[in-house]
XYZ file of C-alpha atoms in Angstrom:
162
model
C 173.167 19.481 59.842
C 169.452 19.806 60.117
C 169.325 21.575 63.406
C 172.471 24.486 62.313
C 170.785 25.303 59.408
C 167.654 25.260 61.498
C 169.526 27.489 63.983
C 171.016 29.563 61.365
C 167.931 30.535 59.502
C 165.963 31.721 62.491
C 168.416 33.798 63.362
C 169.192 35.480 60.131
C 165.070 35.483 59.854
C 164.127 37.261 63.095
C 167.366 40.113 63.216
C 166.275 40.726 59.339
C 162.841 40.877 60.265
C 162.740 42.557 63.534
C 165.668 45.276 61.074
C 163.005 45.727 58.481
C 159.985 46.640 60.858
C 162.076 49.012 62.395
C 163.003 47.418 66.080
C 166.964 47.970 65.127
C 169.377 45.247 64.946
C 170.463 43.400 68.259
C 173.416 44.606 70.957
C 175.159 42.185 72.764
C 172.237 40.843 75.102
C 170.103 40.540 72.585
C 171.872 38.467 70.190
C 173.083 36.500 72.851
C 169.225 35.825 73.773
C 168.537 35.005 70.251
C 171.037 32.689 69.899
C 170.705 30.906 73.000
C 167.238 30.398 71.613
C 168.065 29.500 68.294
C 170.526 27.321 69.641
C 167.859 25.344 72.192
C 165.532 25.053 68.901
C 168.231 23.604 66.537
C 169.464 21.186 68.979
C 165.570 20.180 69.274
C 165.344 20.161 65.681
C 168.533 18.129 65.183
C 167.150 15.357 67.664
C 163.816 14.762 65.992
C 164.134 12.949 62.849
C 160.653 13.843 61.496
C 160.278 16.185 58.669
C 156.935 17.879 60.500
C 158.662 18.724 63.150
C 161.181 20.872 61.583
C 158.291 23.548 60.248
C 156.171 23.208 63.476
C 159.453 24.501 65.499
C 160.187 26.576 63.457
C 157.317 28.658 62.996
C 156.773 28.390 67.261
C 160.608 29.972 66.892
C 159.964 33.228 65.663
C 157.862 34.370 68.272
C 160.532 33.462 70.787
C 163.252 34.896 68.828
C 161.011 38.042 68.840
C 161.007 38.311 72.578
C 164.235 37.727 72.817
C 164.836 40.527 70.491
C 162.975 43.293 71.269
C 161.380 42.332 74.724
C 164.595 41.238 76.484
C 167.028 43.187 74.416
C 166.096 47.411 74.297
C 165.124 48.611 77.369
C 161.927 50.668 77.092
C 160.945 47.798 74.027
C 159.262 46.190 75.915
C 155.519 46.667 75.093
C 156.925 45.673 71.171
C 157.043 41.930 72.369
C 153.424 41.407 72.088
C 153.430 43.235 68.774
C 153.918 39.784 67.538
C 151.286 38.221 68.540
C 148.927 41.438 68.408
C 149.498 41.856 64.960
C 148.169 39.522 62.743
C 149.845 40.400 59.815
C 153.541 39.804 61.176
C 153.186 36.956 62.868
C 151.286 35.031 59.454
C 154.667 36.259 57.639
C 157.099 35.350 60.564
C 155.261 31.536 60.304
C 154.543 31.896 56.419
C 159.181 32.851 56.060
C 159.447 30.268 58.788
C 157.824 27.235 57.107
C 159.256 28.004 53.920
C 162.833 27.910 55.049
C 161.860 24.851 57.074
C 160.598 23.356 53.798
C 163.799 24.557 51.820
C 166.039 23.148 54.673
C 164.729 19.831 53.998
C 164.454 20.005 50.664
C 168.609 20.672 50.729
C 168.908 17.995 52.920
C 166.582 15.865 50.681
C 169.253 16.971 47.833
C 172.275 16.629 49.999
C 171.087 12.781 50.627
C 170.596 12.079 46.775
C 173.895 13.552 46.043
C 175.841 11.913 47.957
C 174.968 8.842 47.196
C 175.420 9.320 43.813
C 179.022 10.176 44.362
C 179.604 7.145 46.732
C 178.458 5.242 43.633
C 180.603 6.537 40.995
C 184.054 6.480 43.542
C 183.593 3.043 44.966
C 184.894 0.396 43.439
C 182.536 -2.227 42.636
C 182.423 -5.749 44.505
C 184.032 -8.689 42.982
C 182.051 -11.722 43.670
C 184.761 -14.573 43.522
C 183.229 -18.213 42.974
C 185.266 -20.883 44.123
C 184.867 -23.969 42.620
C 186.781 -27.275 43.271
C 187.584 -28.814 39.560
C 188.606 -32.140 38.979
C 192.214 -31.438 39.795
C 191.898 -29.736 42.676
C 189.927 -33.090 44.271
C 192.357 -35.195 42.883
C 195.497 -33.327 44.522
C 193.119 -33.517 47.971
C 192.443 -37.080 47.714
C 196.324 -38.129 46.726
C 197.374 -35.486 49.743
C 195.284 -37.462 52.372
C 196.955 -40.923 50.930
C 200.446 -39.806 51.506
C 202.041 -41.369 54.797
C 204.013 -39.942 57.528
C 202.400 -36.035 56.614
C 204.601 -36.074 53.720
C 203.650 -33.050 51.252
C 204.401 -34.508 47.944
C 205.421 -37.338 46.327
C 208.898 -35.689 46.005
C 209.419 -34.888 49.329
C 211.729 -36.369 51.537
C 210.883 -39.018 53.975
C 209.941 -38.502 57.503
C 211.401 -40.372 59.974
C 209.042 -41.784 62.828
């Protein structure tokens, strides 16, 4: 789950991004680029089981979902892929939007976690813990079974014949 919504959110981030600054939205190739890339960086994401790891990729995502938006994607655009790393300002609030959604992701997940155990408590049925304990009777009726001959069951049984 960690690694779609990782996938999901830094693709939504980059095409709303690279839309506001004025690159355009993606064609075919280019969204095909991005989520190849977004794709590679979820499934990296959804391996790793360490919440620092899920920012860290994150934030390295945007640049590469950059590239694969306007570098790879508009022909003539290319000279706009180092615009990301040339200008300071967009990159800080590619990584800045990056880490937060990274930090929301695993706060939902966080969430998700707590939830659900709460539900699996409430709709299981609790555990019966039987005791069994052999009362006076219940050694008596062993003791009187192991005394009867022949493998008879009761006293009231009928005889077996040898």
């Amino acid at each position: 789950m960690r690694g779609a919504l990782a996938a999901v959110a830094m693709a939504v981030l980059a095409v709303g991004a690279h839309g506001v600054a004025g690159g355009g939205y993606p064609d075919s190739a280019g969204l095909t680029l991005l989520l190849v890339a977004t794709a590679a960086i979820g499934a990296i994401t959804a391996v790793s089981h360490s919440p620092l790891v899920l920012p860290v990729l994150m934030a390295l995502g945007q640049p590469v979902c950059h590239v694969a938006l306007s570098g790879m994607a508009h022909s003539g655009h290319v000279s706009a892929a180092g615009d990301f790393v040339n200008d300071g300002v967009m990159a800080a609030a590619h990584a800045g939007a990056a880490v937060l959604f990274a930090v929301l992701i695993l706060i939902a997940e966080r969430l998700y976690l707590l939830v659900s155990q709460a539900v699996r408590a409430v709709l299981t049925r609790p555990a019966v813990r039987v005791v069994r304990r052999i009362g006076r009777w219940a050694a008596i009726a062993a003791e009187v079974e192991q005394r009867l001959t022949l493998g008879a069951k009761g006293s009231r049984a009928p005889p077996v014949t040898v």
